[in-house]
Tab-separated table of C-alpha atoms in Angstrom:
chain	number	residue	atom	x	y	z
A	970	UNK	CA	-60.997	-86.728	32.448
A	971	UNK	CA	-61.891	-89.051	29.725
A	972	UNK	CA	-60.273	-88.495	26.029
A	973	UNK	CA	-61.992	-86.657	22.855
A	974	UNK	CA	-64.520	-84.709	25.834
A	975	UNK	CA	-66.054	-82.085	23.996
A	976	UNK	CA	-68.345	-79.117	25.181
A	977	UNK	CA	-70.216	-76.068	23.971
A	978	UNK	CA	-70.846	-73.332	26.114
A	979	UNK	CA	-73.144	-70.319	25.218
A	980	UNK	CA	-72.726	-67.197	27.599
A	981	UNK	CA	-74.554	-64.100	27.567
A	982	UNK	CA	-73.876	-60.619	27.534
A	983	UNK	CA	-73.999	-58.599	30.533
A	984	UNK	CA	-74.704	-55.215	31.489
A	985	UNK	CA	-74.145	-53.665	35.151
A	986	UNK	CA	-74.779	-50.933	37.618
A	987	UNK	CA	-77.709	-50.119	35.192
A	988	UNK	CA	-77.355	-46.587	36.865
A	989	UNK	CA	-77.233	-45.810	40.399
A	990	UNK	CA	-77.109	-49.801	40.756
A	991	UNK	CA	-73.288	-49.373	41.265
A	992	UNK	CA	-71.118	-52.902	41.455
A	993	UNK	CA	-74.437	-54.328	42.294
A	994	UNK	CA	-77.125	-54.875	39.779
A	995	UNK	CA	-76.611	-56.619	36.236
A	996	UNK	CA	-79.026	-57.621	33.868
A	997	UNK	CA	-78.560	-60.704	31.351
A	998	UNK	CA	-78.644	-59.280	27.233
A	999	UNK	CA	-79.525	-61.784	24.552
A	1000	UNK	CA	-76.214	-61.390	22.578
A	1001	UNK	CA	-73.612	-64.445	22.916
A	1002	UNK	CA	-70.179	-65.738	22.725
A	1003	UNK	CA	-70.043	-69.782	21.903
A	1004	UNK	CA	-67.037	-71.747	23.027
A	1005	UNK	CA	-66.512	-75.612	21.763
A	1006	UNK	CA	-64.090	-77.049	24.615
A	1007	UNK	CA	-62.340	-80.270	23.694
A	1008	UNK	CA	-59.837	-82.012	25.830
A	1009	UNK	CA	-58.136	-84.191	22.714
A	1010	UNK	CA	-56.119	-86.905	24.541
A	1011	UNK	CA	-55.668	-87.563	28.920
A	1012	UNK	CA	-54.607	-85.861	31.854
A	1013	UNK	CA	-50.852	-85.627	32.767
A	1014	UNK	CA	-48.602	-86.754	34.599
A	1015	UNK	CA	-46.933	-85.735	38.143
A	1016	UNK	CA	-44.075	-82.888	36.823
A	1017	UNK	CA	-44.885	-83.273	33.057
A	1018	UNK	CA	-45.719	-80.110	30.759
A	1019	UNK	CA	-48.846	-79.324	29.823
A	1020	UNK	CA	-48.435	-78.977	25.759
A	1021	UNK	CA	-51.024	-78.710	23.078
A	1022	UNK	CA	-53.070	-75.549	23.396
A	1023	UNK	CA	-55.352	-74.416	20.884
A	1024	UNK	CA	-57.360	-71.435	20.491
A	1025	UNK	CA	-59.165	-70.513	17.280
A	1026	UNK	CA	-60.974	-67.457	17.427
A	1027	UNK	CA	-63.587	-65.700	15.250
A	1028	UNK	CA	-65.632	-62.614	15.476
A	1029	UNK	CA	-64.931	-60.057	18.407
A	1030	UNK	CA	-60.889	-60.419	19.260
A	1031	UNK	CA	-59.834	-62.468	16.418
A	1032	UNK	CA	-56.273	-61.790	15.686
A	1033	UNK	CA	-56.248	-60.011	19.194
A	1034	UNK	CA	-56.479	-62.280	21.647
A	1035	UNK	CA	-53.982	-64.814	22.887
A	1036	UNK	CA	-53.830	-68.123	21.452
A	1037	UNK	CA	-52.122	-70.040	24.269
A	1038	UNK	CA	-52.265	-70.368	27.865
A	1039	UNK	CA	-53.019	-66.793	28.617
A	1040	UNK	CA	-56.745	-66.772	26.965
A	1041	UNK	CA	-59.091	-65.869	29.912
A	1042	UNK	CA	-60.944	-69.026	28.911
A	1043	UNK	CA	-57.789	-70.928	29.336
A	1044	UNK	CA	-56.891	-69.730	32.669
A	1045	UNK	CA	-60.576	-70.080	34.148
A	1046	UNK	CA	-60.636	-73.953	32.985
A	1047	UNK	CA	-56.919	-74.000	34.249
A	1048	UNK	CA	-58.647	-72.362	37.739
A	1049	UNK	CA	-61.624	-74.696	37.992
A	1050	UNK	CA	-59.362	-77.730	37.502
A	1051	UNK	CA	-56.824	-76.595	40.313
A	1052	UNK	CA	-59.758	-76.152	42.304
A	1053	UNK	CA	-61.765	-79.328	41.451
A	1054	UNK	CA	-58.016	-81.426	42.355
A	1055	UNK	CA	-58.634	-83.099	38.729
A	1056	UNK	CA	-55.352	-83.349	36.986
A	1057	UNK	CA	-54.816	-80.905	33.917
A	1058	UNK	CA	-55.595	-81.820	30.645
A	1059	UNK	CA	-52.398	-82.431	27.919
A	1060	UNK	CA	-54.326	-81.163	25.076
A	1061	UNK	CA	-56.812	-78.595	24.858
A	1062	UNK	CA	-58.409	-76.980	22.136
A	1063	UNK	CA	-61.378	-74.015	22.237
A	1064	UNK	CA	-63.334	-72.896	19.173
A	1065	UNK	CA	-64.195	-69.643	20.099
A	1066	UNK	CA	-67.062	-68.064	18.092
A	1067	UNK	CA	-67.401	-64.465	19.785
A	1068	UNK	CA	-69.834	-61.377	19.373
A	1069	UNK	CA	-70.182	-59.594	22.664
A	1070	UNK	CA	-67.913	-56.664	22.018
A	1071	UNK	CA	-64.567	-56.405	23.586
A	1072	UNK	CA	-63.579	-53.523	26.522
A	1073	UNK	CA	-66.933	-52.079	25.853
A	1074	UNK	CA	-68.887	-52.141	29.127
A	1075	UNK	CA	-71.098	-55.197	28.071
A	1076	UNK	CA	-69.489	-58.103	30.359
A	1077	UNK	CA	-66.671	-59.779	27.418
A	1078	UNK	CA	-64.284	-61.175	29.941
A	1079	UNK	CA	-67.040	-62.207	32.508
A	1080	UNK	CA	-68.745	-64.003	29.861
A	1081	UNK	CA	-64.874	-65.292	29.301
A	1082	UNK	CA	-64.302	-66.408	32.487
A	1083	UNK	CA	-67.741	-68.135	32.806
A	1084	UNK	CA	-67.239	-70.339	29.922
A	1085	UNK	CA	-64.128	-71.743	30.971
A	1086	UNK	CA	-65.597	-72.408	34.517
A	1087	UNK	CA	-68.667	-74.042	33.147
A	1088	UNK	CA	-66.524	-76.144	30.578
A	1089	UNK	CA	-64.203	-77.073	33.362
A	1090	UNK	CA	-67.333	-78.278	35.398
A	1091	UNK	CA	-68.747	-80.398	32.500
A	1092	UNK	CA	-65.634	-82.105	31.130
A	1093	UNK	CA	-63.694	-83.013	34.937
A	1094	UNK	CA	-65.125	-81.723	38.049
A	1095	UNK	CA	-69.026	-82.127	37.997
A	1096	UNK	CA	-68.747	-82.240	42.230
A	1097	UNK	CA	-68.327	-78.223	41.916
A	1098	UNK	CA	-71.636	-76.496	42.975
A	1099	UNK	CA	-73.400	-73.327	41.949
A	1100	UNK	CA	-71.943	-71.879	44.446
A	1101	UNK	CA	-68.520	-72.483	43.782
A	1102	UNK	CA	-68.568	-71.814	40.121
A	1103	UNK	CA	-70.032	-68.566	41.298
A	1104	UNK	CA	-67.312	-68.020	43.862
A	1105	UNK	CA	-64.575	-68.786	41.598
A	1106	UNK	CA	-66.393	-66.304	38.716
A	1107	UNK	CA	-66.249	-63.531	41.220
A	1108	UNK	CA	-62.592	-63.994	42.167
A	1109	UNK	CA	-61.379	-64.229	38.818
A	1110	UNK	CA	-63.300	-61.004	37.793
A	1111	UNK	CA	-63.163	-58.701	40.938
A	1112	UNK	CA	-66.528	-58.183	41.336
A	1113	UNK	CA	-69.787	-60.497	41.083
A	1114	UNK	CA	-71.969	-57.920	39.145
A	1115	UNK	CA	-71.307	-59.362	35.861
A	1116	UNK	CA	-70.760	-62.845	36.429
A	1117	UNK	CA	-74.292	-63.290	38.344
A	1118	UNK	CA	-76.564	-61.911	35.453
A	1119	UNK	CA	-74.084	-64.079	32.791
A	1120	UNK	CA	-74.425	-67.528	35.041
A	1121	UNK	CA	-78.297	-66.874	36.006
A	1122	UNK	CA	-79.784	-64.800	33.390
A	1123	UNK	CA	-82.393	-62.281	33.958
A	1124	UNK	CA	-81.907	-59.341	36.410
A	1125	UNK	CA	-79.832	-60.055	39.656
A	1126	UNK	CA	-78.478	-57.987	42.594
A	1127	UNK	CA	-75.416	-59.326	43.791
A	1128	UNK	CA	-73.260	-58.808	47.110
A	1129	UNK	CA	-69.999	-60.205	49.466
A	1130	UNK	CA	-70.991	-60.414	53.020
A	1131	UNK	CA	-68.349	-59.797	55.725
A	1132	UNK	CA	-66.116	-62.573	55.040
A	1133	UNK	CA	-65.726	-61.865	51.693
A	1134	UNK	CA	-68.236	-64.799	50.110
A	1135	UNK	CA	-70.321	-63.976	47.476
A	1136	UNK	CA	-74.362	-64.062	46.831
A	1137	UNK	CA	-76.834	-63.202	44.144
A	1138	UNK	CA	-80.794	-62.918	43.786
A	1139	UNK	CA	-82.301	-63.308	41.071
A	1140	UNK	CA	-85.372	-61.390	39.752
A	1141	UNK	CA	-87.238	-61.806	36.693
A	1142	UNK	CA	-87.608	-58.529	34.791
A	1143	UNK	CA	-91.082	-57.231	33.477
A	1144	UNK	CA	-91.816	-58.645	29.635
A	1145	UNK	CA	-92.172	-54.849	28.674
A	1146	UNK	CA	-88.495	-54.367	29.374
A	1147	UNK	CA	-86.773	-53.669	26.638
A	1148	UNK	CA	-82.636	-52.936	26.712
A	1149	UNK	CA	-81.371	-51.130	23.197
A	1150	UNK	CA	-77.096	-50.837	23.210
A	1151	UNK	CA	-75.444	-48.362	21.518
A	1152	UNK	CA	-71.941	-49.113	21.524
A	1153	UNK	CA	-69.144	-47.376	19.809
A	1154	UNK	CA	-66.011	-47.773	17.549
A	1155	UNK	CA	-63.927	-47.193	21.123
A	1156	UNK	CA	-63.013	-49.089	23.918
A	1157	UNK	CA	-62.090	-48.584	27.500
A	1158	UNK	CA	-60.657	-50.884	30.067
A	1159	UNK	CA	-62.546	-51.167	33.641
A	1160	UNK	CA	-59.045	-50.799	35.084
A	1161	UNK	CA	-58.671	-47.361	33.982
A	1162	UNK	CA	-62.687	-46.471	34.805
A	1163	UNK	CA	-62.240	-47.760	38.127
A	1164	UNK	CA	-59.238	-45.935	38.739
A	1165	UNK	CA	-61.165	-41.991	37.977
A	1166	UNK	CA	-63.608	-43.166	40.779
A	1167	UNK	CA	-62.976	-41.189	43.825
A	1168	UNK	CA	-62.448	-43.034	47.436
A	1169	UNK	CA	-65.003	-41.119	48.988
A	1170	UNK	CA	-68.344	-39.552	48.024
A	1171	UNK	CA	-70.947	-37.032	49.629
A	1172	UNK	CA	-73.347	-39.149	51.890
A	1173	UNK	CA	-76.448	-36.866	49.692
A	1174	UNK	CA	-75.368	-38.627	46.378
A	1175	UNK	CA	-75.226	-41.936	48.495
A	1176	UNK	CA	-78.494	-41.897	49.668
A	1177	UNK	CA	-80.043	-40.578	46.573
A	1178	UNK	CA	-78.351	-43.633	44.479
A	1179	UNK	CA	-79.772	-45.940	47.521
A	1180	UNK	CA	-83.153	-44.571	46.579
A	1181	UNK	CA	-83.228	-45.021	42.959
A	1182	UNK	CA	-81.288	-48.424	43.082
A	1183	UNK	CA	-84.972	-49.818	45.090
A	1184	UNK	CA	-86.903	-47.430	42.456
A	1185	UNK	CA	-85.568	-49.350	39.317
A	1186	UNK	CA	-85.796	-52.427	40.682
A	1187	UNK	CA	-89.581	-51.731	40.973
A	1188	UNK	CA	-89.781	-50.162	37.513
A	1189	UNK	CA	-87.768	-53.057	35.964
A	1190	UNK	CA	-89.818	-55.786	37.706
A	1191	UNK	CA	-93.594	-54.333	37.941
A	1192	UNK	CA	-93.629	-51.131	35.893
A	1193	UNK	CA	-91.244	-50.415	33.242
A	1194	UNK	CA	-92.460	-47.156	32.087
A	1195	UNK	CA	-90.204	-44.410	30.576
A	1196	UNK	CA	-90.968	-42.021	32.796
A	1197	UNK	CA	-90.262	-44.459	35.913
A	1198	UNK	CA	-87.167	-45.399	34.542
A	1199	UNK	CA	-85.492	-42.070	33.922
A	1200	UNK	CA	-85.823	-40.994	37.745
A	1201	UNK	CA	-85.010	-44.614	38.739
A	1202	UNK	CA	-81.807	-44.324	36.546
A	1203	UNK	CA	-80.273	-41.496	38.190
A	1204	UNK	CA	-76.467	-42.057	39.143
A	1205	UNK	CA	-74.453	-39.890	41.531
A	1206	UNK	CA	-71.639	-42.187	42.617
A	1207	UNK	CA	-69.944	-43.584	39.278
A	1208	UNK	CA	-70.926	-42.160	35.761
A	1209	UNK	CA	-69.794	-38.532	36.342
A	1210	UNK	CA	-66.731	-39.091	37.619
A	1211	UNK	CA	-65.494	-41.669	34.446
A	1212	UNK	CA	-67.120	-38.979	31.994
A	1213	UNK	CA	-63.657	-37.518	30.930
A	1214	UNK	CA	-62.475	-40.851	29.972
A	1215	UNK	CA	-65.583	-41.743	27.452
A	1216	UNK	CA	-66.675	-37.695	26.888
A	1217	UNK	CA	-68.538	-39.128	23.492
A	1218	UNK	CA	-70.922	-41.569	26.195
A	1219	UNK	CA	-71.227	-39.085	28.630
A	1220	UNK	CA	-72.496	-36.185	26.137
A	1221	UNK	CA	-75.322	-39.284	24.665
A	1222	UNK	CA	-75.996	-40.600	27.684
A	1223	UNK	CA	-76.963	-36.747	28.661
A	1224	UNK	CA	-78.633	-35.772	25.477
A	1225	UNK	CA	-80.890	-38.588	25.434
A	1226	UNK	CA	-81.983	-38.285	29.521
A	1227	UNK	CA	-82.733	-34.499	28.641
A	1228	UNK	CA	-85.243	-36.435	25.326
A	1229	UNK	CA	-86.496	-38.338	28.353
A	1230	UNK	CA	-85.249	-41.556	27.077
A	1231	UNK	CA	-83.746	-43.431	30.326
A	1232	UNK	CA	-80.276	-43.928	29.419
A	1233	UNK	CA	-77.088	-44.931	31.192
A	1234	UNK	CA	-73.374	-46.431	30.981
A	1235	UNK	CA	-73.259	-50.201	30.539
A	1236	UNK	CA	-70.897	-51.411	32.834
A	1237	UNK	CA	-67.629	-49.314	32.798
A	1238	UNK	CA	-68.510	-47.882	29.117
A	1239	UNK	CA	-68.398	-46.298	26.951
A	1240	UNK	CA	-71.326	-48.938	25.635
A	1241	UNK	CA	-74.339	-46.421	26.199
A	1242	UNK	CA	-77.467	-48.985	27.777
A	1243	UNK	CA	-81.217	-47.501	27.074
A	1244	UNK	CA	-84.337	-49.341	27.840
A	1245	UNK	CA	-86.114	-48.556	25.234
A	1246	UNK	CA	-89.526	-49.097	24.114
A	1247	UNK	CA	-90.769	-49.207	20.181
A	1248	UNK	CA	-91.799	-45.465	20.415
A	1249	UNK	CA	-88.548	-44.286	21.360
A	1250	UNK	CA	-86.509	-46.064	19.043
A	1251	UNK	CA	-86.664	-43.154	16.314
A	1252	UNK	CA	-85.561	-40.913	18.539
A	1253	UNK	CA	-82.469	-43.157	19.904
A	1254	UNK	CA	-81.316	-42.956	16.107
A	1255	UNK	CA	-81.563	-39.507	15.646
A	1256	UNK	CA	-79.284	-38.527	18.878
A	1257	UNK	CA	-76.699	-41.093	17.911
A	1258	UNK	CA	-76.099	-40.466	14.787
A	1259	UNK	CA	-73.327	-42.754	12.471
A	1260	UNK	CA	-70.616	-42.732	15.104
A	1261	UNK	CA	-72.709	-45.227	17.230
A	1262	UNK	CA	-73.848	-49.387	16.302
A	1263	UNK	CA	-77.501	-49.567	17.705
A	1264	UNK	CA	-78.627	-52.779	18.763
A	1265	UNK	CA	-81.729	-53.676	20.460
A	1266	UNK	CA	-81.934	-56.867	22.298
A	1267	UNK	CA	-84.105	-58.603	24.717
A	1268	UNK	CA	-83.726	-59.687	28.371
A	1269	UNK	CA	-81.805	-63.192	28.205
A	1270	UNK	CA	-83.573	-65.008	31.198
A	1271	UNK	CA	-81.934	-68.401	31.600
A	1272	UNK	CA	-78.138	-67.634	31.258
A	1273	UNK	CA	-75.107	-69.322	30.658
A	1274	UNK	CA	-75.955	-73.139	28.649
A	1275	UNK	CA	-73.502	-76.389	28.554
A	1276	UNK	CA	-74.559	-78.844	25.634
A	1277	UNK	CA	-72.613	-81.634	24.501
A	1278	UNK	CA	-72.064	-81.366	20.204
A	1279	UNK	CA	-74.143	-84.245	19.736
A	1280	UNK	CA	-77.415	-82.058	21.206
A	1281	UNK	CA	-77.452	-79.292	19.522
């Protein structure tokens, strides 16, 4: 690793399931976090400490998050290093310029974790493929959902197979596709969303999330009409069993399905995900009243970006 590296990495926002799509589909949102990574002096040495961490952060987390050696970003360039056999750096500093709201269903620490991999890749170990950045992404996070859309961009279905390894594909959404967030003043971990899920569910609700899983790929890819997308965002398997931890997203995400506006939990919540068209955006507003930060955004379609400073 050569002294004074420096890189910038932009990562998306993420949102997953998208509905019946549970721990499965994600789709890539054009809101980002920017991370300057600079490794200030060499490697170390065989048993020396590794001193000299710096973390600045501003935006989303600042004065929140940890400065030091347990920052996500921190422990994913830590990660990629170990992996990579490339000798950790003595002095590390991230500039951490973050707007993708935190513990809000919209993909914060896989955007986190991505960073640091990609970082890691750039600066010391640019033998790692795809592959294993998205390997080590997946392991670090649990689940590949978010970290596929965040490292491809655009709309991808990701699975393990039987040995554990994970894959994504990645489709290119329909230009008419639209995604509006409404995300509120409150947060919830995925820890304590995944743990109201219950270990079993009736094989009916199974199939019928199978079906509309295929359905909304269809109406997010070829026709992304309203009234397509409110069957093909039907959920049975995760969104009414977390309702009494986010009752606030649960009573929107109802109200506006019953307008006919397709609506669903981003992620874990209690981030409320619509796609949304121009003609519904009026009516969005008027069932979330002041309690609620409406954004729309657009389908980010290339994903997560390393630059050097000098590029930009």
């Amino acid at each position: 690793m050569s002294p004074s590296s420096t890189v910038v990495v932009r990562v998306p926002a993420t949102s997953a399931n998208l509905g019946p799509g549970f721990d499965s589909l994600g789709l890539a949102l054009t809101l980002y976090d920017e991370v300057e990574v600079s490794v200030l002096d060499g490697s170390s040495g065989a048993g020396d400490d590794v001193p000299g961490i710096e973390v600045h952060v501003e935006g989303e987390g600042a004065g929140e998050l940890d400065t030091g050696e347990g920052h996500l970003i921190v422990r994913a360039i830590r990660a990629t290093l170990d992996l990579a056999g490339v000798p950790q750096p003595r002095r590390l500093r991230l500039r951490c310029h973050n707007r993708i709201p935190h513990a809000r269903g919209l993909g914060s620490s896989s955007a986190a974790i991505c960073a640091g991999i990609l970082a890691a890749r750039a600066l010391a170990a640019p033998a790692l493929s795809d592959d294993d950045v998205f390997a080590l992404a997946t392991r670090m996070e649990g689940h590949p959902d978010n970290v596929a859309p965040c490292l491809s961009g655009g709309l991808t279905i990701a699975w393990s197979d039987l040995s554990g390894t994970p894959h994504k594909l990645e489709l290119s959404p329909h230009g008419g596709v639209r995604p509006v967030v409404c995300v509120p003043r409150t947060r919830l971990s995925t820890e304590e969303a995944r743990g109201l899920l219950p270990k079993d569910v009736p094989h009916a609700d199974a199939v019928a999330n199978a079906g509309r899983a295929a359905l909304l790929i269809a109406a997010l890819t070829q026709r992304p009409e309203s009234g397509l997308l409110l069957a093909a965002t039907e959920d049975r398997l995760h969104q009414a069993y977390r309702a009494p931890a986010m009752p606030g997203t649960a009573d929107l995400v109802k109200r506006l399905r019953v307008a006919g506006v397709p609506a669903v939990v981003s992620g874990a919540g209690p981030t409320v995900l619509v796609f949304g068209t121009a003609d519904i955006h009026d009516l969005i507003a008027s069932e979330v009243g002041s309690d609620w930060h409406i954004q729309p955004l657009d389908v980010d379609r290339s994903g997560a970006s390393v630059e050097s400073p000098e590029t930009r």
